[in-house]
XYZ file of C-alpha atoms in Angstrom:
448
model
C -46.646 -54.855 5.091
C -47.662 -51.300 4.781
C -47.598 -49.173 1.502
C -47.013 -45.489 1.341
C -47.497 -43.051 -1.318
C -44.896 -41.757 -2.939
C -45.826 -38.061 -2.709
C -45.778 -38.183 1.146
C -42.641 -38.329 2.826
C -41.449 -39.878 5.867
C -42.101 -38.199 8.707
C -40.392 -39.020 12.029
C -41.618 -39.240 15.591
C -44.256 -36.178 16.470
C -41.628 -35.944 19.759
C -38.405 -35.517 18.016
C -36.432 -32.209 18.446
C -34.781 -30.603 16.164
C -31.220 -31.055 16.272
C -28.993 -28.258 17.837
C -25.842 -27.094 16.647
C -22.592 -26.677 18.785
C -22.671 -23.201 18.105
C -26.148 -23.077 19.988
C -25.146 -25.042 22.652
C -21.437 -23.205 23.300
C -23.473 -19.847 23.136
C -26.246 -20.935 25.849
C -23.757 -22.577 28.243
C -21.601 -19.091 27.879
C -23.715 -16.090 27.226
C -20.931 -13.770 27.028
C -19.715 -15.851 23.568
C -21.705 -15.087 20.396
C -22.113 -16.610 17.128
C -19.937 -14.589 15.245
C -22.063 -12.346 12.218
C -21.498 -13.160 8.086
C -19.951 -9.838 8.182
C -17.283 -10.228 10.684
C -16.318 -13.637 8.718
C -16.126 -11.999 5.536
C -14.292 -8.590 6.608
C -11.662 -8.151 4.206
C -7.653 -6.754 5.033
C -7.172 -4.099 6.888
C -6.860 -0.466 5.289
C -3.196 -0.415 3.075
C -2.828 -3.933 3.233
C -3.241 -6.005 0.117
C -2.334 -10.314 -0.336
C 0.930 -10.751 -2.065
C 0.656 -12.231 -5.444
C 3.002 -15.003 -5.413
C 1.861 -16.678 -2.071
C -1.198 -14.676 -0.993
C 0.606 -13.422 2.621
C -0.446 -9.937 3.397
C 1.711 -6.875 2.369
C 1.899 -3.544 2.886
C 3.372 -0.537 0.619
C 6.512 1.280 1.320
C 5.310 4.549 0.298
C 7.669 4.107 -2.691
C 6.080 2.376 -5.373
C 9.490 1.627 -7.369
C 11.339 0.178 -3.652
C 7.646 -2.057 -3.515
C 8.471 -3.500 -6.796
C 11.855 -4.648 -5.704
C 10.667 -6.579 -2.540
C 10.907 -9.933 -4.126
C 7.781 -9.816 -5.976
C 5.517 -9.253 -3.233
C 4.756 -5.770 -4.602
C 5.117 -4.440 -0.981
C 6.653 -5.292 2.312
C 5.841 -8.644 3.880
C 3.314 -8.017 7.708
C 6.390 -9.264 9.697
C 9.456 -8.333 8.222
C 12.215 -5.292 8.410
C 14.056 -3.885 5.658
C 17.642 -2.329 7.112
C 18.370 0.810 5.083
C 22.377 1.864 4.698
C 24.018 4.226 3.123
C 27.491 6.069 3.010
C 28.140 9.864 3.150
C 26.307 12.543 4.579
C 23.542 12.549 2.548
C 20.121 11.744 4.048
C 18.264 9.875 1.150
C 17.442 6.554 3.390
C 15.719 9.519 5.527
C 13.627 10.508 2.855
C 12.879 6.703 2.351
C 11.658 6.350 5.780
C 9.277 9.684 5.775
C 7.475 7.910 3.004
C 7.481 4.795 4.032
C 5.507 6.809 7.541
C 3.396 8.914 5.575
C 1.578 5.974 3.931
C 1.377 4.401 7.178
C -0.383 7.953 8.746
C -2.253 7.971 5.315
C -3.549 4.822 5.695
C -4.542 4.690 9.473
C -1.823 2.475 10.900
C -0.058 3.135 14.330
C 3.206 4.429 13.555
C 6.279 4.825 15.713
C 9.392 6.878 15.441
C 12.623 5.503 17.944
C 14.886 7.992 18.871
C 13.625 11.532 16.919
C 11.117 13.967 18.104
C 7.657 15.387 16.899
C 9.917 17.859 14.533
C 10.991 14.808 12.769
C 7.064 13.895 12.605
C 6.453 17.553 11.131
C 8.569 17.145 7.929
C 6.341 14.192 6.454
C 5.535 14.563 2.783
C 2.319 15.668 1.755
C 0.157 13.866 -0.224
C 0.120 14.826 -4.416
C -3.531 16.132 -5.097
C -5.045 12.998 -7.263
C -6.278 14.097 -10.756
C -9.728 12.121 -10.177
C -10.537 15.021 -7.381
C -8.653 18.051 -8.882
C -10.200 17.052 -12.148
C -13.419 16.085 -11.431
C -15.679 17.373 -13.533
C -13.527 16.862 -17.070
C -13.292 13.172 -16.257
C -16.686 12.452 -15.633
C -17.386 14.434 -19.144
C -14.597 12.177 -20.862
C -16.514 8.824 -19.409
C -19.978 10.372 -20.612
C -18.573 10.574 -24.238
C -17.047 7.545 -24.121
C -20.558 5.684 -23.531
C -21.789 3.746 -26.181
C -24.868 5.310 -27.942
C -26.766 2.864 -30.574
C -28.676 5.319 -32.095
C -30.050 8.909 -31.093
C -33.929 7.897 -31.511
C -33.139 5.630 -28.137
C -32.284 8.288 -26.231
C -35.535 9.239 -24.737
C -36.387 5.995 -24.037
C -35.549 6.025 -20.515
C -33.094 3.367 -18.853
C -31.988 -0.023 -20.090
C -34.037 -2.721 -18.079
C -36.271 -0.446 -15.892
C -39.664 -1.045 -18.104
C -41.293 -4.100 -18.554
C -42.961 -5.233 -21.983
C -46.182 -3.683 -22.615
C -46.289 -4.935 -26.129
C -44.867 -8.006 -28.289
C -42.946 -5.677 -30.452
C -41.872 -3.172 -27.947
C -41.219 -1.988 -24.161
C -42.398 0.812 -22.011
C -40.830 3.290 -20.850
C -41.547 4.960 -17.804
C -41.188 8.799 -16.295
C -38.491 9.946 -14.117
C -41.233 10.257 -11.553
C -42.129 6.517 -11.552
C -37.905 5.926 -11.727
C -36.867 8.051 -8.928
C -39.869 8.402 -6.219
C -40.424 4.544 -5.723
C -43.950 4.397 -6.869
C -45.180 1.196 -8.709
C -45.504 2.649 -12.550
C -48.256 -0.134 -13.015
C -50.803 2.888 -11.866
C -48.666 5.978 -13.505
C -51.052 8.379 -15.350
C -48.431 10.849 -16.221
C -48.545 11.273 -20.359
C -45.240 10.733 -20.791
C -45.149 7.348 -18.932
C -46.243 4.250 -21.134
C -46.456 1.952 -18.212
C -49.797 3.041 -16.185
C -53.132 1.866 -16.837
C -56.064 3.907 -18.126
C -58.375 2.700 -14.800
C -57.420 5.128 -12.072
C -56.231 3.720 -8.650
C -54.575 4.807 -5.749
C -50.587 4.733 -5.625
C -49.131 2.166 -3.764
C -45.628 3.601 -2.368
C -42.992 1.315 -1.521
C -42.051 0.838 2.490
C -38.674 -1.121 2.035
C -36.212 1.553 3.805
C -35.051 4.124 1.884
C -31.128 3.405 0.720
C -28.399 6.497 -0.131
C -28.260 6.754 -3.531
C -24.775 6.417 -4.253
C -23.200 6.069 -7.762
C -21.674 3.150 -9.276
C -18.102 5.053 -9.350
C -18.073 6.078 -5.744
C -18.862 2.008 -5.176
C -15.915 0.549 -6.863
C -13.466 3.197 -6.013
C -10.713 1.225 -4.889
C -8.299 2.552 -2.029
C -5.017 3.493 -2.952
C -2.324 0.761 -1.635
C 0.289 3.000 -2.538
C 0.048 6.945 -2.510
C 2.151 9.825 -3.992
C 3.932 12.583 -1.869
C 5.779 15.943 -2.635
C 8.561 16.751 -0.601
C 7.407 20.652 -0.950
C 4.937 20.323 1.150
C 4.201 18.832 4.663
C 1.505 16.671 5.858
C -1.595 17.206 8.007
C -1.511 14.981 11.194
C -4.854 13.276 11.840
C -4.822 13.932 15.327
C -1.622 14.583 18.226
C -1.641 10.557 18.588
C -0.967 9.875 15.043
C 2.625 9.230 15.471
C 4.094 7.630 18.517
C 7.302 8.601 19.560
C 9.399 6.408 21.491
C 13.148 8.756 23.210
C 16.445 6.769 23.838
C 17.382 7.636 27.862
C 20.773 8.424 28.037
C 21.480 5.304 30.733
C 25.041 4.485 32.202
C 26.961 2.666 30.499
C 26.253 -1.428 31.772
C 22.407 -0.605 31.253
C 21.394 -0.928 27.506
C 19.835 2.562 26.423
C 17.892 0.124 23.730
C 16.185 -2.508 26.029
C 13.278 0.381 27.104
C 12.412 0.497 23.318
C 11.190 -3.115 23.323
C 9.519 -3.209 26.664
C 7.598 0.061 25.242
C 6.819 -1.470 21.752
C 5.929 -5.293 24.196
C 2.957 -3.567 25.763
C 1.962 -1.262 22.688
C 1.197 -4.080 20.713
C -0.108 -6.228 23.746
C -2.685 -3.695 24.486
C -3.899 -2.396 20.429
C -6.337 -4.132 18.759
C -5.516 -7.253 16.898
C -6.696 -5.517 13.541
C -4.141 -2.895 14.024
C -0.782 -2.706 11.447
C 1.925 -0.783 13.293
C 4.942 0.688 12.029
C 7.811 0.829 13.381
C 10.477 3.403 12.043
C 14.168 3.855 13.483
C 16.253 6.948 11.850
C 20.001 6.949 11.949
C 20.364 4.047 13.979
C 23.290 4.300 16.469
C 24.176 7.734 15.008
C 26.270 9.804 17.861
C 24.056 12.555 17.544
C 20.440 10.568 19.125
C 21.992 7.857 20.655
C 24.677 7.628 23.980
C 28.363 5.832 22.697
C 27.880 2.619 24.339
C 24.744 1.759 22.747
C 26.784 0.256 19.804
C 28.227 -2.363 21.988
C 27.484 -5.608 20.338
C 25.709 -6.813 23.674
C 23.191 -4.051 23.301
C 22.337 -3.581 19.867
C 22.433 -7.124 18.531
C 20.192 -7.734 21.535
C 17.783 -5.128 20.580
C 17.720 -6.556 16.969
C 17.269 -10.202 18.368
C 14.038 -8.976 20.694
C 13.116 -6.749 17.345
C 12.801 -9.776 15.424
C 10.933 -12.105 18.553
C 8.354 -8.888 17.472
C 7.957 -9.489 14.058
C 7.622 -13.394 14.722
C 5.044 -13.149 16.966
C 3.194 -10.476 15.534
C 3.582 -11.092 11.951
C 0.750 -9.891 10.710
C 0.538 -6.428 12.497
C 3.895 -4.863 12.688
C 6.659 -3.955 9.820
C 9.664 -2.671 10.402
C 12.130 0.108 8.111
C 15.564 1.355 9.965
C 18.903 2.982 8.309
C 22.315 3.050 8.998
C 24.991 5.331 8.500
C 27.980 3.338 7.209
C 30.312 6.315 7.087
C 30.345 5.425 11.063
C 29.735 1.288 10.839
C 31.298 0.379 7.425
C 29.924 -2.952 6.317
C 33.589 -4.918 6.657
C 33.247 -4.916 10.397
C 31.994 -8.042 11.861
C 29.177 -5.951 13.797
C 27.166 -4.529 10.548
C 27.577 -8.082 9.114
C 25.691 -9.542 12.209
C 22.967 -6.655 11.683
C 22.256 -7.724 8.845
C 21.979 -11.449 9.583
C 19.065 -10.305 11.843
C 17.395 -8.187 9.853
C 15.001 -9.456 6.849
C 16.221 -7.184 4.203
C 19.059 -5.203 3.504
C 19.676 -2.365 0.776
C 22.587 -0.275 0.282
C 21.971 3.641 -1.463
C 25.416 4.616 -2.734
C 25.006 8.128 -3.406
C 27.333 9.879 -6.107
C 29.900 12.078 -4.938
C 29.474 16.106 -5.700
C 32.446 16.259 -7.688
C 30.125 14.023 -10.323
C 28.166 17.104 -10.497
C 30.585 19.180 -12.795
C 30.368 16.809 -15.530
C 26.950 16.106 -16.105
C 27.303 13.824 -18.551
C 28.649 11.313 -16.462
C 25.752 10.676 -14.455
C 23.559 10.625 -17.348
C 21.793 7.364 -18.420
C 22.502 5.682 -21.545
C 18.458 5.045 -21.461
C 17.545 8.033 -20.145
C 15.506 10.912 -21.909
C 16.358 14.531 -21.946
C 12.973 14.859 -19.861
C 14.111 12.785 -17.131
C 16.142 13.519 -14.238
C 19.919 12.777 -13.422
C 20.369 9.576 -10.923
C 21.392 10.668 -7.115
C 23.286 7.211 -6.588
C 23.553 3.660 -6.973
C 21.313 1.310 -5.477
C 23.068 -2.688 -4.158
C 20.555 -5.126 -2.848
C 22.288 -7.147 -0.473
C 19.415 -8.606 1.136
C 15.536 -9.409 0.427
C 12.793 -10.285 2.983
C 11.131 -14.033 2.337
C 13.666 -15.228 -0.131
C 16.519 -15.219 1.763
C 14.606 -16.743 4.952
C 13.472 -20.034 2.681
C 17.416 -19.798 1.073
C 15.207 -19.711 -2.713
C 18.088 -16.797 -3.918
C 17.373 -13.193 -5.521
C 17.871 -14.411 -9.219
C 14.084 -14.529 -9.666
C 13.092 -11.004 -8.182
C 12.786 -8.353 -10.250
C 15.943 -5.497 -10.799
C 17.678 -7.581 -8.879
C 21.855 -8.617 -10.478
C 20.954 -4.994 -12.489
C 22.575 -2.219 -12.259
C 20.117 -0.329 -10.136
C 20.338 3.482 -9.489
C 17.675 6.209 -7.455
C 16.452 9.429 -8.303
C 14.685 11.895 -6.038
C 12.531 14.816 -7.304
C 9.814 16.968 -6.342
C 7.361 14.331 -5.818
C 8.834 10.737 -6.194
C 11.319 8.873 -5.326
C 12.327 6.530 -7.880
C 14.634 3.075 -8.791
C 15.257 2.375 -12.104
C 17.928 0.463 -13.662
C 21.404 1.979 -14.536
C 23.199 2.286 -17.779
C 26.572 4.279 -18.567
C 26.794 7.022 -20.876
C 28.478 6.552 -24.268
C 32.175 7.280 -24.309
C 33.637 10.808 -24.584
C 35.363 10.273 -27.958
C 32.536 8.234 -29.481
C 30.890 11.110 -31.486
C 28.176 7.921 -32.969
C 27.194 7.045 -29.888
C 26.720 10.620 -28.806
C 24.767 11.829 -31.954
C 22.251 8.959 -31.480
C 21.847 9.645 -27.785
C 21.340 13.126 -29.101
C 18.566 12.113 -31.510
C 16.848 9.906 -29.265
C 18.752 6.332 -30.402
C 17.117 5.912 -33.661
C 18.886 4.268 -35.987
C 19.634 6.049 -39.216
C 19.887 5.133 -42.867
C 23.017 5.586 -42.395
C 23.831 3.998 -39.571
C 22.161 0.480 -41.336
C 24.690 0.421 -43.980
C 26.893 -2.271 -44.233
C-alpha cells in the first residue's frame, strides 16, 4: 500500500495524449471545413431586423411606425409573412404604404423588389426626415454636458474619475493630460502638474499594445434605427442602380399565366443571395388593367401565383416579407375570388378612404379626440386579417387597435393610424363649446 501526498496530484501515464475534440478531428479529415470563430456564433440580426417581443421571432419594420404597432404585437412584420393591402376608390394611399414600407427596406440594406412597375416607380421613394441628433448636433451634446452631475467645483481639476491610483491614505493622484492621452506609464511623469511620477528620473516606458480609434461612448451605443421617418416632399437617393430589383409582367397569350415568370425569377433570386440577406418583395396595384394583361385575373393564374408566393415565405421565412394592394373598385371583396386572396395571404387590411364630398363640411371628419393642431383623417382603416394570429386561430381581441374604430392620416412626413371618434352633434352647442375649449370640464358643467 502506497501513500501519496496530498499536495501532488495524480498524474496519468507519461504516454497518454491529450484528448481531441470532434471539431479537430472533422476539420483535419476535411480541410476545406473550419471551426467556426466566437464572432460568427455571436453575430447578432441582420441590419432592420429586431426579435419580436411576444415570442422572440424576427421582425422587420414597415416603414410606418403606427401600421408596425398594429401587426399583432410584434411591433413589425413577421420574416415570412405578407400583408395584402386593399382599398376602394381611386385614391392611391396603399401606394404610399408600399413606398415606405421600400424605403426602409433600401434604407436599411435589404434586396428589394418591385413586380410589375418600372424604375419611375423606384424614383418617387420618400426621403428620409433629417434626424435632430445630426441637424442638431452641437446643442445636444451642450444639453448632455449640463446635465452631468458636478459634486462640487474644487473637483474639477482633478482629472478623471478612476484614472489615478492612491498616492496617499487620505487622497489620490491625479495625473496630466499628457500621461492620460499619450499612453505613457505616469509612474515616471515629471511634469509639475502630474502628482503621480516619482522624484528619481527614469526613462519612459511607452506602451506597445496596438493603438485603438478613440471613439466616444455615444458613437458606441448608438443604436440603429428599426424604423425611420420619410417626407413625401422629397425623393430618395438610391445606393447604387442595383438597389431595387425590378421584376416586368410579359404580356403572354392567354393559356400561359403572365404571373408564373415572377416566381421562377424570385426561385433563383433567393436561391443564389446570401443566406443573411432580407428581401422584399413589393407588388403595386395587383391585377390592375393598366400593368397587367386581362386574363391574369383568372382564378387559375393568380391564386396559383399566391399559392407558389406563400411556398416562398415558408421556405424562406426568415429572409423574405411580402406587402401587395388591391384595388377593390375592380375586385370588390363579395366575390368569391378576393375572398380566396385573402385566405392565402397572412394579413389583410382594408383603407376606406372618405369621399370628397366630406371635404365641404369639415367638421365631419373631425375627431372627437382630436386637437386643433392635428390633422383631419383621410379614411377609415378595417383589419380583416393579421399575420401569426390568425395562422395559430388565437383571434385579434388581444392585438392592439384592433375592434376600434381605426382611421389614417397622411401628411408631409408621416403616415399615421390612430383610433377614430365622431364629432359632437350639430345641435349640441355643450358638446361643441367643450370641444372648442379643449374638453375641460367647467364649474359649470359639474353642477348638479
Amino acid at each position: 500500500m502506497s501513500f501519496r501526498k496530498r499536495n501532488i496530484g495524480v498524474s496519468g501515464p507519461a504516454d497518454r495524449a491529450p484528448p481531441v475534440s470532434a471539431e479537430r478531428v472533422d476539420s483535419s479529415a476535411n480541410p476545406s471545413r473550419s471551426i467556426p470563430s466566437n464572432a460568427a456564433a455571436h453575430s447578432g440580426p441582420p441590419p432592420g431586423v429586431r426579435p419580436s417581443p411576444l415570442d422572440g421571432r424576427p421582425t422587420t419594420s414597415t416603414g410606418t411606425l403606427s401600421l408596425d404597432g398594429l401587426l399583432a404585437g410584434h411591433a413589425g412584420l413577421a420574416l415570412g409573412c405578407s400583408v395584402l393591402l386593399e382599398e376602394s376608390g381611386t385614391t392611391d394611399y396603399a401606394g404610399t404604404l408600399l413606398r415606405y414600407y421600400a424605403a426602409e427596406g433600401v434604407v436599411q440594406g435589404h434586396s428589394v423588389h418591385v413586380v410589375g412597375m418600372g424604375e419611375q416607380w423606384g424614383r418617387e421613394l420618400p426621403g428620409l426626415v433629417p434626424s435632430v441628433e445630426g441637424r442638431d448636433g452641437g446643442s445636444t451634446r451642450g444639453k448632455e454636458d449640463k446635465e452631468r452631475m458636478k459634486i462640487a467645483w474644487r473637483y474639477e481639476g482633478l482629472g478623471e474619475f478612476g484614472v489615478g491610483g492612491s498616492s496617499s491614505r487620505g487622497g489620490s493622484s491625479v495625473f496630466c493630460k499628457l500621461c492620460v492621452h499619450s499612453r505613457i506609464k505616469p509612474l515616471h511623469c515629471r511634469t509639475i502638474d502630474c502628482l503621480g511620477g516619482l522624484t528619481s528620473p527614469a526613462p519612459p516606458i511607452v506602451d506597445r499594445s496596438p493603438a485603438v480609434p478613440v471613439t466616444s461612448s455615444r458613437d458606441q451605443e448608438a443604436p440603429v434605427a428599426f424604423c425611420h421617418s420619410f417626407d413625401l416632399t422629397k425623393r430618395l437617393a438610391l445606393p447604387s442602380s442595383t438597389a431595387i430589383d425590378f421584376i416586368p409582367i410579359r404580356q403572354t397569350a392567354a393559356p400561359e399565366s403572365p404571373l408564373s415568370p415572377v416566381t421562377q425569377a424570385l426561385l433563383q433570386i433567393l436561391s443564389s443571395s446570401k443566406p443573411e440577406t432580407i428581401h422584399r418583395l413589393v407588388i403595386p396595384s395587383l391585377l390592375s388593367p393598366a400593368f397587367y394583361p386581362p386574363h391574369a385575373s383568372a382564378p387559375e393564374h393568380i391564386l396559383q401565383f399566391l399559392h407558389a408566393l406563400r411556398a416562398l415565405l415558408r421556405r424562406y421565412p426568415t429572409r423574405l416579407t411580402t406587402m401587395l394592394s388591391l384595388p377593390l373598385t375592380l375586385y370588390p371583396r363579395s366575390t368569391g375570388l378576393v375572398r380566396m386572396m385573402e385566405i392565402l395571404s397572412d394579413g389583410v387590411i382594408e383603407l376606406v378612404p372618405f369621399p370628397h364630398t366630406i371635404d365641404t363640411g369639415p367638421s365631419l371628419t373631425t375627431s372627437g379626440a382630436a386637437t386643433a393642431q392635428e390633422e383631419k383623417p383621410q379614411g377609415m382603416v378595417k383589419i380583416h386579417r393579421l399575420p401569426i394570429f390568425h395562422e395559430r386561430g388565437g383571434g385579434v381581441a388581444g392585438s392592439a387597435g384592433v375592434g376600434d374604430d381605426l382611421a389614417f392620416t397622411v401628411s408631409r412626413r408621416k403616415f399615421v393610424i390612430k383610433p377614430f371618434s365622431l364629432p359632437p352633434v350639430e345641435g349640441d352647442t355643450e358638446a361643441q363649446r367643450g370641444e372648442v375649449e379643449g374638453g375641460k370640464a367647467t364649474k359649470v358643467d359639474m353642477d348638479f
